[in-house]
mmCIF file of C-alpha atoms and ligand atoms in Angstrom:
data_model
loop_
_atom_site.group_PDB
_atom_site.id
_atom_site.type_symbol
_atom_site.label_atom_id
_atom_site.label_comp_id
_atom_site.label_asym_id
_atom_site.label_seq_id
_atom_site.Cartn_x
_atom_site.Cartn_y
_atom_site.Cartn_z
ATOM 1 C CA MET A 1 0.000 0.000 0.000
ATOM 2 C CA THR A 2 1.281 3.472 -0.843
ATOM 3 C CA ARG A 3 1.165 5.927 1.975
ATOM 4 C CA ARG A 4 1.582 9.620 1.142
ATOM 5 C CA LYS A 5 4.422 11.217 3.039
ATOM 6 C CA LEU A 6 3.395 13.646 5.787
ATOM 7 C CA VAL A 7 5.762 16.356 6.977
ATOM 8 C CA ALA A 8 4.334 17.894 10.141
ATOM 9 C CA GLY A 9 5.734 20.727 12.219
ATOM 10 C CA ASN A 10 5.231 21.153 15.944
ATOM 11 C CA TRP A 11 5.934 24.672 17.119
ATOM 12 C CA LYS A 12 5.592 23.689 20.806
ATOM 13 C CA MET A 13 5.483 26.814 23.046
ATOM 14 C CA ASN A 14 7.101 28.995 20.426
ATOM 15 C CA GLY A 15 5.864 31.588 17.995
ATOM 16 C CA SER A 16 3.841 34.770 17.939
ATOM 17 C CA LEU A 17 1.696 36.612 15.440
ATOM 18 C CA ALA A 18 4.880 38.018 13.883
ATOM 19 C CA CYS A 19 6.162 34.464 13.273
ATOM 20 C CA LEU A 20 3.165 33.598 11.092
ATOM 21 C CA ASP A 21 5.133 35.125 8.202
ATOM 22 C CA GLU A 22 7.053 31.849 8.171
ATOM 23 C CA LEU A 23 3.875 30.005 7.199
ATOM 24 C CA ASP A 24 3.755 31.819 3.849
ATOM 25 C CA GLY A 25 6.981 30.174 2.691
ATOM 26 C CA ILE A 26 5.924 26.823 4.138
ATOM 27 C CA ALA A 27 2.553 27.020 2.346
ATOM 28 C CA ALA A 28 4.289 27.924 -0.922
ATOM 29 C CA ALA A 29 6.589 24.888 -0.634
ATOM 30 C CA ALA A 30 3.586 22.703 0.193
ATOM 31 C CA ALA A 31 1.793 23.952 -2.930
ATOM 32 C CA GLU A 32 4.863 23.049 -4.989
ATOM 33 C CA SER A 33 4.926 19.547 -3.483
ATOM 34 C CA PRO A 34 1.513 18.066 -4.304
ATOM 35 C CA GLY A 35 2.702 14.539 -3.513
ATOM 36 C CA VAL A 36 3.418 15.416 0.118
ATOM 37 C CA ASP A 37 1.025 16.362 2.926
ATOM 38 C CA VAL A 38 2.277 19.291 5.002
ATOM 39 C CA ALA A 39 0.916 20.287 8.393
ATOM 40 C CA VAL A 40 1.909 22.609 11.227
ATOM 41 C CA ALA A 41 0.717 22.385 14.843
ATOM 42 C CA VAL A 42 0.858 25.747 16.582
ATOM 43 C CA PRO A 43 0.032 27.054 20.072
ATOM 44 C CA PHE A 44 -3.726 27.411 20.726
ATOM 45 C CA THR A 45 -3.607 31.201 20.433
ATOM 46 C CA LEU A 46 -2.159 31.028 16.922
ATOM 47 C CA ILE A 47 -4.553 28.454 15.452
ATOM 48 C CA ALA A 48 -7.189 30.908 14.211
ATOM 49 C CA PRO A 49 -4.807 33.511 12.747
ATOM 50 C CA ALA A 50 -2.662 30.776 11.171
ATOM 51 C CA ALA A 51 -5.655 28.994 9.630
ATOM 52 C CA GLN A 52 -6.958 32.294 8.254
ATOM 53 C CA ARG A 53 -3.593 33.312 6.876
ATOM 54 C CA VAL A 54 -2.773 30.056 5.042
ATOM 55 C CA PRO A 55 -6.080 28.247 4.428
ATOM 56 C CA ALA A 56 -4.459 25.656 2.159
ATOM 57 C CA LEU A 57 -2.033 24.532 4.864
ATOM 58 C CA MET A 58 -3.169 22.005 7.455
ATOM 59 C CA ILE A 59 -2.997 23.821 10.804
ATOM 60 C CA GLY A 60 -3.383 21.808 13.986
ATOM 61 C CA ALA A 61 -3.347 21.853 17.779
ATOM 62 C CA GLU A 62 -0.552 20.469 19.938
ATOM 63 C CA ASP A 63 -2.981 18.921 22.418
ATOM 64 C CA VAL A 64 -6.697 18.718 23.205
ATOM 65 C CA HIS A 65 -8.631 17.803 26.342
ATOM 66 C CA GLU A 66 -10.355 14.433 26.370
ATOM 67 C CA ALA A 67 -13.733 15.910 27.370
ATOM 68 C CA ASP A 68 -15.984 17.862 25.022
ATOM 69 C CA SER A 69 -16.655 20.630 27.566
ATOM 70 C CA GLY A 70 -16.945 21.157 31.306
ATOM 71 C CA ALA A 71 -15.213 22.362 34.438
ATOM 72 C CA HIS A 72 -11.588 22.043 33.306
ATOM 73 C CA THR A 73 -10.032 25.435 33.930
ATOM 74 C CA GLY A 74 -7.305 26.290 31.472
ATOM 75 C CA CYS A 75 -7.976 23.390 29.134
ATOM 76 C CA VAL A 76 -9.108 23.483 25.504
ATOM 77 C CA SER A 77 -11.398 20.954 23.830
ATOM 78 C CA ALA A 78 -11.191 19.357 20.411
ATOM 79 C CA GLY A 79 -14.384 21.125 19.355
ATOM 80 C CA MET A 80 -12.857 24.463 20.306
ATOM 81 C CA VAL A 81 -9.696 23.985 18.279
ATOM 82 C CA ARG A 82 -11.750 22.686 15.375
ATOM 83 C CA GLU A 83 -13.893 25.826 15.479
ATOM 84 C CA ALA A 84 -10.713 27.922 15.507
ATOM 85 C CA GLY A 85 -9.604 26.258 12.274
ATOM 86 C CA ALA A 86 -7.516 23.278 13.393
ATOM 87 C CA ARG A 87 -7.720 20.195 11.210
ATOM 88 C CA PHE A 88 -5.625 17.876 13.328
ATOM 89 C CA ALA A 89 -4.317 17.436 16.868
ATOM 90 C CA ILE A 90 -1.150 15.961 18.328
ATOM 91 C CA VAL A 91 -1.813 13.741 21.365
ATOM 92 C CA GLY A 92 0.535 12.015 23.789
ATOM 93 C CA HIS A 93 3.605 14.105 23.015
ATOM 94 C CA SER A 94 6.494 13.136 25.285
ATOM 95 C CA GLU A 95 6.769 16.689 26.604
ATOM 96 C CA ARG A 96 3.178 16.465 27.852
ATOM 97 C CA ARG A 97 3.925 13.053 29.321
ATOM 98 C CA ALA A 98 6.984 14.495 31.102
ATOM 99 C CA ASP A 99 5.587 17.928 32.072
ATOM 100 C CA GLN A 100 1.916 17.142 32.707
ATOM 101 C CA GLY A 101 2.176 13.472 33.669
ATOM 102 C CA GLU A 102 0.040 12.350 30.743
ATOM 103 C CA THR A 103 -0.249 8.625 30.088
ATOM 104 C CA SER A 104 -0.872 6.512 27.025
ATOM 105 C CA HIS A 105 -4.450 6.107 28.227
ATOM 106 C CA ASP A 106 -4.817 9.910 28.209
ATOM 107 C CA ALA A 107 -3.505 9.916 24.633
ATOM 108 C CA TRP A 108 -6.133 7.306 23.729
ATOM 109 C CA ALA A 109 -8.945 9.425 25.238
ATOM 110 C CA LYS A 110 -7.674 12.583 23.555
ATOM 111 C CA ALA A 111 -7.432 10.806 20.195
ATOM 112 C CA ALA A 112 -11.046 9.687 20.598
ATOM 113 C CA ALA A 113 -12.122 13.254 21.465
ATOM 114 C CA ALA A 114 -10.306 14.649 18.439
ATOM 115 C CA ARG A 115 -11.979 12.035 16.232
ATOM 116 C CA ARG A 116 -15.427 12.930 17.617
ATOM 117 C CA HIS A 117 -14.849 16.488 16.462
ATOM 118 C CA GLY A 118 -13.618 15.673 12.986
ATOM 119 C CA LEU A 119 -9.910 16.215 13.611
ATOM 120 C CA THR A 120 -7.230 13.884 12.367
ATOM 121 C CA VAL A 121 -4.739 12.740 14.985
ATOM 122 C CA ILE A 122 -0.981 12.372 15.374
ATOM 123 C CA ALA A 123 -0.395 10.147 18.426
ATOM 124 C CA CYS A 124 3.146 10.058 19.795
ATOM 125 C CA CYS A 125 5.186 7.289 21.346
ATOM 126 C CA GLY A 126 8.877 6.845 22.135
ATOM 127 C CA GLU A 127 11.300 5.575 24.743
ATOM 128 C CA THR A 128 13.579 7.466 27.120
ATOM 129 C CA GLU A 129 17.333 7.150 26.937
ATOM 130 C CA ALA A 130 17.380 4.962 30.052
ATOM 131 C CA GLU A 131 14.808 2.642 28.494
ATOM 132 C CA ARG A 132 16.856 2.374 25.303
ATOM 133 C CA ASN A 133 20.050 1.709 27.250
ATOM 134 C CA ALA A 134 18.225 -1.032 29.148
ATOM 135 C CA ASP A 135 17.223 -2.600 25.799
ATOM 136 C CA ARG A 136 13.578 -1.855 26.519
ATOM 137 C CA ALA A 137 12.808 0.536 23.634
ATOM 138 C CA GLU A 138 10.773 -1.998 21.668
ATOM 139 C CA ARG A 139 8.688 -3.117 24.613
ATOM 140 C CA VAL A 140 8.041 0.455 25.778
ATOM 141 C CA VAL A 141 6.889 1.550 22.329
ATOM 142 C CA GLN A 142 4.714 -1.542 21.880
ATOM 143 C CA ALA A 143 3.037 -0.914 25.244
ATOM 144 C CA GLN A 144 2.453 2.759 24.454
ATOM 145 C CA ILE A 145 0.865 1.838 21.125
ATOM 146 C CA GLU A 146 -1.310 -0.832 22.705
ATOM 147 C CA LYS A 147 -2.677 1.633 25.264
ATOM 148 C CA SER A 148 -3.064 4.692 23.054
ATOM 149 C CA VAL A 149 -4.366 3.501 19.677
ATOM 150 C CA PRO A 150 -8.169 3.605 19.411
ATOM 151 C CA ASP A 151 -9.907 0.400 18.225
ATOM 152 C CA HIS A 152 -11.087 1.767 14.906
ATOM 153 C CA ALA A 153 -7.934 3.643 13.965
ATOM 154 C CA ASP A 154 -7.202 3.750 10.268
ATOM 155 C CA GLY A 155 -5.095 5.848 7.938
ATOM 156 C CA SER A 156 -7.957 8.160 7.024
ATOM 157 C CA TRP A 157 -7.680 9.928 10.381
ATOM 158 C CA PHE A 158 -4.930 8.375 12.485
ATOM 159 C CA THR A 159 -1.141 8.788 12.282
ATOM 160 C CA LEU A 160 1.452 7.453 14.716
ATOM 161 C CA ALA A 161 4.680 9.332 15.482
ATOM 162 C CA TYR A 162 7.725 7.578 16.896
ATOM 163 C CA GLU A 163 9.794 10.138 18.767
ATOM 164 C CA PRO A 164 12.578 8.748 20.943
ATOM 165 C CA ARG A 165 12.699 11.236 23.822
ATOM 166 C CA TRP A 166 16.484 11.362 23.866
ATOM 167 C CA ALA A 167 16.509 12.497 20.233
ATOM 168 C CA ILE A 168 14.138 15.438 20.755
ATOM 169 C CA GLY A 169 15.933 18.759 20.551
ATOM 170 C CA THR A 170 19.337 17.151 21.089
ATOM 171 C CA GLY A 171 20.729 16.899 17.576
ATOM 172 C CA ARG A 172 21.080 13.147 18.133
ATOM 173 C CA THR A 173 19.129 10.581 16.134
ATOM 174 C CA PRO A 174 19.013 6.785 16.128
ATOM 175 C CA THR A 175 20.752 5.030 13.240
ATOM 176 C CA LEU A 176 18.610 4.536 10.142
ATOM 177 C CA GLU A 177 18.598 0.796 10.931
ATOM 178 C CA ASP A 178 17.252 1.486 14.417
ATOM 179 C CA ILE A 179 14.600 3.863 13.070
ATOM 180 C CA GLN A 180 13.411 1.342 10.476
ATOM 181 C CA SER A 181 13.476 -1.476 13.018
ATOM 182 C CA ILE A 182 11.268 0.357 15.539
ATOM 183 C CA HIS A 183 8.911 1.535 12.794
ATOM 184 C CA ALA A 184 8.522 -2.045 11.536
ATOM 185 C CA ILE A 185 7.841 -3.203 15.097
ATOM 186 C CA ALA A 186 5.323 -0.385 15.528
ATOM 187 C CA ARG A 187 3.536 -1.386 12.330
ATOM 188 C CA ALA A 188 3.432 -5.026 13.425
ATOM 189 C CA LYS A 189 1.874 -3.899 16.714
ATOM 190 C CA LEU A 190 -0.670 -1.782 14.820
ATOM 191 C CA ARG A 191 -1.496 -4.846 12.729
ATOM 192 C CA MET A 192 -2.259 -6.820 15.876
ATOM 193 C CA LEU A 193 -4.600 -4.042 17.005
ATOM 194 C CA VAL A 194 -6.370 -2.946 13.819
ATOM 195 C CA GLY A 195 -5.579 -5.668 11.271
ATOM 196 C CA ASP A 196 -4.957 -4.727 7.657
ATOM 197 C CA ALA A 197 -5.769 -1.075 8.397
ATOM 198 C CA ALA A 198 -2.210 -0.939 9.781
ATOM 199 C CA ASP A 199 -0.917 -0.804 6.209
ATOM 200 C CA GLY A 200 -2.657 2.527 5.677
ATOM 201 C CA ILE A 201 -1.568 4.169 8.952
ATOM 202 C CA ARG A 202 1.347 6.529 8.546
ATOM 203 C CA ILE A 203 4.180 6.280 11.038
ATOM 204 C CA LEU A 204 6.236 9.470 11.325
ATOM 205 C CA TYR A 205 9.708 9.733 12.803
ATOM 206 C CA GLY A 206 10.400 12.683 15.114
ATOM 207 C CA GLY A 207 13.530 13.830 16.939
ATOM 208 C CA SER A 208 16.150 16.233 15.545
ATOM 209 C CA VAL A 209 14.973 15.964 11.941
ATOM 210 C CA THR A 210 16.702 18.565 9.741
ATOM 211 C CA GLY A 211 17.108 19.339 6.072
ATOM 212 C CA ASP A 212 20.393 17.424 6.219
ATOM 213 C CA ASN A 213 19.141 14.120 7.624
ATOM 214 C CA ALA A 214 15.562 14.120 6.282
ATOM 215 C CA ALA A 215 16.244 12.319 2.989
ATOM 216 C CA GLY A 216 17.901 9.364 4.717
ATOM 217 C CA ILE A 217 15.271 9.072 7.428
ATOM 218 C CA LEU A 218 12.358 9.438 5.008
ATOM 219 C CA SER A 219 13.808 6.715 2.775
ATOM 220 C CA CYS A 220 13.301 4.027 5.422
ATOM 221 C CA PRO A 221 10.480 1.795 4.138
ATOM 222 C CA ASP A 222 8.283 2.116 7.226
ATOM 223 C CA VAL A 223 8.902 5.840 7.740
ATOM 224 C CA ASP A 224 5.986 7.745 6.240
ATOM 225 C CA GLY A 225 7.015 11.241 7.186
ATOM 226 C CA ALA A 226 8.480 13.402 9.909
ATOM 227 C CA LEU A 227 7.274 15.261 12.989
ATOM 228 C CA VAL A 228 9.569 18.244 13.265
ATOM 229 C CA GLY A 229 10.079 20.573 16.215
ATOM 230 C CA GLY A 230 12.897 23.126 16.069
ATOM 231 C CA ALA A 231 13.367 22.949 12.309
ATOM 232 C CA SER A 232 9.685 23.720 11.682
ATOM 233 C CA LEU A 233 9.880 27.210 13.189
ATOM 234 C CA THR A 234 11.241 28.857 10.065
ATOM 235 C CA ALA A 235 10.528 28.311 6.395
ATOM 236 C CA ALA A 236 14.290 28.326 5.755
ATOM 237 C CA LYS A 237 14.705 25.165 7.861
ATOM 238 C CA PHE A 238 11.352 23.455 7.245
ATOM 239 C CA VAL A 239 11.107 23.790 3.462
ATOM 240 C CA PRO A 240 14.204 21.617 2.803
ATOM 241 C CA ILE A 241 12.495 18.812 4.748
ATOM 242 C CA ILE A 242 9.334 19.192 2.630
ATOM 243 C CA ARG A 243 11.509 19.155 -0.499
ATOM 244 C CA ALA A 244 13.353 16.022 0.692
ATOM 245 C CA ALA A 245 10.012 14.252 1.092
ATOM 246 C CA ALA A 246 8.829 15.462 -2.310
ATOM 247 C CA ALA A 247 12.002 14.190 -3.985
ATOM 248 C CA LEU A 248 11.478 10.562 -2.863
HETATM 249 P P1 13P B 1 12.896 18.450 17.466
HETATM 250 O O1 13P B 1 12.687 18.334 15.979
HETATM 251 O O2 13P B 1 13.146 19.857 17.914
HETATM 252 O O3 13P B 1 13.899 17.469 17.973
HETATM 253 O O4 13P B 1 11.480 18.063 18.151
HETATM 254 C C1 13P B 1 10.851 16.897 17.767
HETATM 255 C C2 13P B 1 9.501 16.900 18.373
HETATM 256 O O5 13P B 1 9.347 16.762 19.571
HETATM 257 C C3 13P B 1 8.358 17.106 17.467
HETATM 258 O O6 13P B 1 7.146 16.814 18.101
#
């Protein structure tokens, strides 16, 4: 099965109205790369202005609450981000697991909430450095997938992202062999959970992806795109990653 490559940015807690200029160049590169899907998740406050500025670009949220509404001070629901113009949501990012104590079960509930409100989902998994050093990366990732992937996940709305925590923002990446190996294991786990639909679910790699390493990473057979943090903040750094995906 052919899976279209997806290059997704995650601005994390970065950006301002002035930074939305960067989206113009990103949207132009996306328009020149019709074979690649391009998306950018931005802070909640930037969703509406970003979606209005570049309507052709897929703008998303970096998180959503699992409930549709209610007494959850400071939280934002999937319906709210959808109304603001988001088309997708990231759930289960390792920074939310580390900073807010979120679990794989929370990611599952948030994915379901996003789905209820018509958003597509990028659900994250990935081991810590200690887990990798203890040879537990595969088991950790398999367990995270088992607990966070909704029953009826398929490629029309669900994407998995493998982001080893020790590779995020560090400039370090696993070897291409290690990336492919974990992605193949992740797909096998998806197959156990959702059957043949696993073939249509994209699995992105995230963690220190740059214009220099993107072509190699994106060439791995089970890597269907990239989830990019730091290098998504400017068009100058993000566009080469889009171009690398388009050139495959
Ligand atoms: P970096 O690309 O900055 O390593 O971040 C990856 C990430 O966490 C994307 O969600």
